[in-house]
């Protein structure tokens, strides 16, 4: 990873933070996309001091797709090469919550926003045929819950694990489709 530019979403805690540390330990330069400026500043300081890598911070709340569009434009303007995109950001809610656009928040944060970010950055990644896209998933698909006729849980009672499972199932299906679409471009 030495010298590669790696974007990690949700890198201020959990799996995202562990991934950022591992990338930094391998010499990769980081682009961290998150919503909490204070946590991001602390993580950036740690990674720079501990590993001597470059860390660029970008901010967006993935429950707001307009913020995802904005941050993608900012990244494309400031980051000339993308070697690895790690879609890690995620959320779990025990109750049904909608974002300002009326979309189920868990589905938006865990699936729609990473999908949108990936699509908006994909041309830059295609310029680099060794680029990789990773989605941090889970066994959440086993909870089922994906109903294409009721993505916002308007016809069903919301259950947190099923809401999470719906997003993770959609994410998994998207990864398979992206792999097919990007195969000829060399992006893994």
Coordinates of C-alpha atoms in Angstrom, one line a residue:
X1 CA 0.0 0.0 0.0
X2 CA 3.1 2.2 0.2
X3 CA 2.4 5.4 -1.7
X4 CA -1.1 4.5 -2.6
X5 CA -4.0 6.9 -1.9
X6 CA -6.8 5.2 0.0
X7 CA -10.2 6.7 0.8
X8 CA -11.9 5.3 3.9
X9 CA -15.4 6.4 5.0
X10 CA -16.4 6.2 8.6
X11 CA -12.8 6.0 9.8
X12 CA -13.2 7.5 13.2
X13 CA -14.0 4.3 15.1
X14 CA -14.5 0.6 14.8
X15 CA -13.6 -1.2 11.6
X16 CA -13.0 2.0 9.7
X17 CA -10.4 3.2 12.2
X18 CA -8.8 -0.2 12.2
X19 CA -8.6 -0.1 8.4
X20 CA -7.2 3.4 8.4
X21 CA -4.5 2.3 10.9
X22 CA -3.6 -0.7 8.9
X23 CA -3.4 1.3 5.6
X24 CA -1.2 3.9 7.4
X25 CA 1.0 1.2 8.8
X26 CA 1.5 0.0 5.3
X27 CA 2.5 3.4 4.1
X28 CA -0.7 4.4 2.4
X29 CA -1.8 8.0 2.2
X30 CA -5.3 8.5 3.6
X31 CA -8.4 10.4 2.6
X32 CA -10.9 10.1 5.4
X33 CA -14.5 11.0 4.9
X34 CA -16.6 11.3 8.1
X35 CA -19.0 13.6 9.8
X36 CA -17.4 14.3 13.2
X37 CA -14.7 16.9 12.8
X38 CA -13.3 16.5 16.4
X39 CA -12.9 12.7 16.1
X40 CA -11.5 13.1 12.6
X41 CA -8.9 15.6 13.8
X42 CA -7.8 13.2 16.6
X43 CA -7.6 10.2 14.2
X44 CA -5.6 12.3 11.6
X45 CA -3.2 13.5 14.3
X46 CA -2.7 9.9 15.5
X47 CA -2.1 8.5 12.0
X48 CA 0.3 11.3 10.9
X49 CA 2.3 11.2 14.2
X50 CA 2.4 7.4 14.5
X51 CA 2.9 6.4 10.8
X52 CA 4.2 9.6 9.1
X53 CA 1.6 9.4 6.3
X54 CA -0.5 12.1 4.7
X55 CA -4.1 12.4 5.9
X56 CA -6.7 14.6 4.2
X57 CA -10.0 15.1 5.9
X58 CA -13.4 15.6 4.1
X59 CA -16.7 15.9 5.9
X60 CA -20.2 14.7 5.0
X61 CA -23.2 13.2 6.8
X62 CA -24.1 10.1 4.7
X63 CA -27.7 10.5 5.7
X64 CA -27.8 13.5 3.3
X65 CA -27.1 12.6 -0.3
X66 CA -26.5 16.2 -1.2
X67 CA -23.6 16.2 1.2
X68 CA -22.3 13.0 -0.5
X69 CA -22.5 14.7 -3.9
X70 CA -20.6 17.7 -2.5
X71 CA -17.9 15.7 -0.9
X72 CA -17.4 13.7 -4.1
X73 CA -16.8 16.9 -6.0
X74 CA -14.3 18.1 -3.3
X75 CA -12.5 14.8 -3.4
X76 CA -12.3 14.8 -7.2
X77 CA -10.9 18.4 -7.1
X78 CA -8.3 17.7 -4.4
X79 CA -7.3 14.0 -4.9
X80 CA -5.7 13.3 -8.3
X81 CA -5.5 9.6 -7.9
X82 CA -7.6 7.0 -6.0
X83 CA -6.1 3.6 -5.5
X84 CA -8.5 2.2 -2.9
X85 CA -12.0 3.2 -1.8
X86 CA -13.1 1.6 1.4
X87 CA -16.9 2.1 1.9
X88 CA -17.1 1.5 5.6
X89 CA -19.6 4.1 6.9
X90 CA -22.6 2.5 8.6
X91 CA -25.4 3.0 11.1
X92 CA -27.9 0.8 12.9
X93 CA -31.2 2.2 14.4
X94 CA -33.6 0.2 16.5
X95 CA -36.5 2.4 15.3
X96 CA -37.6 3.6 11.9
X97 CA -36.0 7.0 11.1
X98 CA -36.3 8.9 7.8
X99 CA -33.8 11.5 6.6
X100 CA -34.8 14.9 5.3
X101 CA -35.6 13.4 1.9
X102 CA -38.0 10.9 3.4
X103 CA -35.6 7.9 2.9
X104 CA -35.0 5.3 5.6
X105 CA -31.8 6.6 7.3
X106 CA -30.2 3.1 7.7
X107 CA -30.8 2.3 4.1
X108 CA -29.4 5.7 3.0
X109 CA -26.3 5.7 5.2
X110 CA -25.4 2.0 4.7
X111 CA -26.3 1.6 1.0
X112 CA -27.4 4.6 -1.0
X113 CA -24.7 7.0 0.1
X114 CA -21.7 4.6 -0.4
X115 CA -23.3 3.6 -3.8
X116 CA -23.6 7.2 -4.8
X117 CA -20.0 8.1 -3.7
X118 CA -18.6 5.1 -5.5
X119 CA -20.5 6.0 -8.7
X120 CA -19.3 9.6 -8.5
X121 CA -15.7 8.6 -8.0
X122 CA -15.6 5.6 -10.4
X123 CA -14.3 7.5 -13.4
X124 CA -11.3 8.6 -11.4
X125 CA -10.8 5.0 -10.3
X126 CA -11.1 3.7 -13.9
X127 CA -8.2 6.0 -14.8
X128 CA -6.2 3.7 -12.5
X129 CA -6.7 0.2 -13.7
X130 CA -5.3 -1.3 -10.5
X131 CA -7.8 0.5 -8.3
X132 CA -9.9 -1.4 -5.8
X133 CA -13.3 -0.8 -4.2
X134 CA -14.1 -2.4 -0.9
X135 CA -17.4 -2.5 0.9
X136 CA -17.3 -3.4 4.5
X137 CA -20.3 -5.8 4.9
X138 CA -21.5 -8.2 7.5
X139 CA -23.7 -11.1 7.9
X140 CA -26.6 -8.6 8.1
X141 CA -28.1 -9.9 4.9
X142 CA -29.1 -13.0 6.9
X143 CA -31.7 -10.8 8.7
X144 CA -33.4 -10.4 5.4
X145 CA -35.6 -7.3 5.2
X146 CA -35.0 -6.1 1.7
X147 CA -38.3 -5.5 0.0
X148 CA -38.0 -3.4 -3.1
X149 CA -41.6 -2.4 -2.9
X150 CA -41.2 -1.1 0.7
X151 CA -37.6 0.3 1.1
X152 CA -38.9 2.9 3.6
X153 CA -40.8 0.5 5.8
X154 CA -44.1 2.2 5.2
X155 CA -46.1 -1.0 4.8
X156 CA -44.3 -3.1 7.4
X157 CA -43.3 -2.7 11.0
X158 CA -39.7 -1.6 11.3
X159 CA -37.3 -3.9 13.1
X160 CA -33.7 -2.7 13.5
X161 CA -32.0 -5.9 12.4
X162 CA -34.2 -6.3 9.3
X163 CA -33.6 -2.6 8.4
X164 CA -29.9 -3.2 8.7
X165 CA -30.2 -6.4 6.8
X166 CA -32.1 -4.8 4.0
X167 CA -29.2 -2.2 3.5
X168 CA -26.5 -4.9 3.7
X169 CA -28.4 -7.1 1.2
X170 CA -28.7 -4.2 -1.2
X171 CA -25.0 -3.5 -0.7
X172 CA -24.0 -7.0 -1.4
X173 CA -26.1 -7.2 -4.6
X174 CA -24.5 -3.8 -5.7
X175 CA -21.0 -5.1 -5.2
X176 CA -21.7 -8.1 -7.4
X177 CA -23.1 -5.8 -10.1
X178 CA -20.2 -3.3 -9.8
X179 CA -17.7 -6.2 -10.2
X180 CA -19.4 -7.1 -13.5
X181 CA -19.6 -3.5 -14.7
X182 CA -16.0 -2.7 -13.9
X183 CA -14.4 -5.9 -14.9
X184 CA -13.2 -4.7 -18.3
X185 CA -11.8 -1.5 -16.7
X186 CA -9.5 -3.5 -14.4
X187 CA -11.0 -2.1 -11.3
X188 CA -11.4 -4.8 -8.7

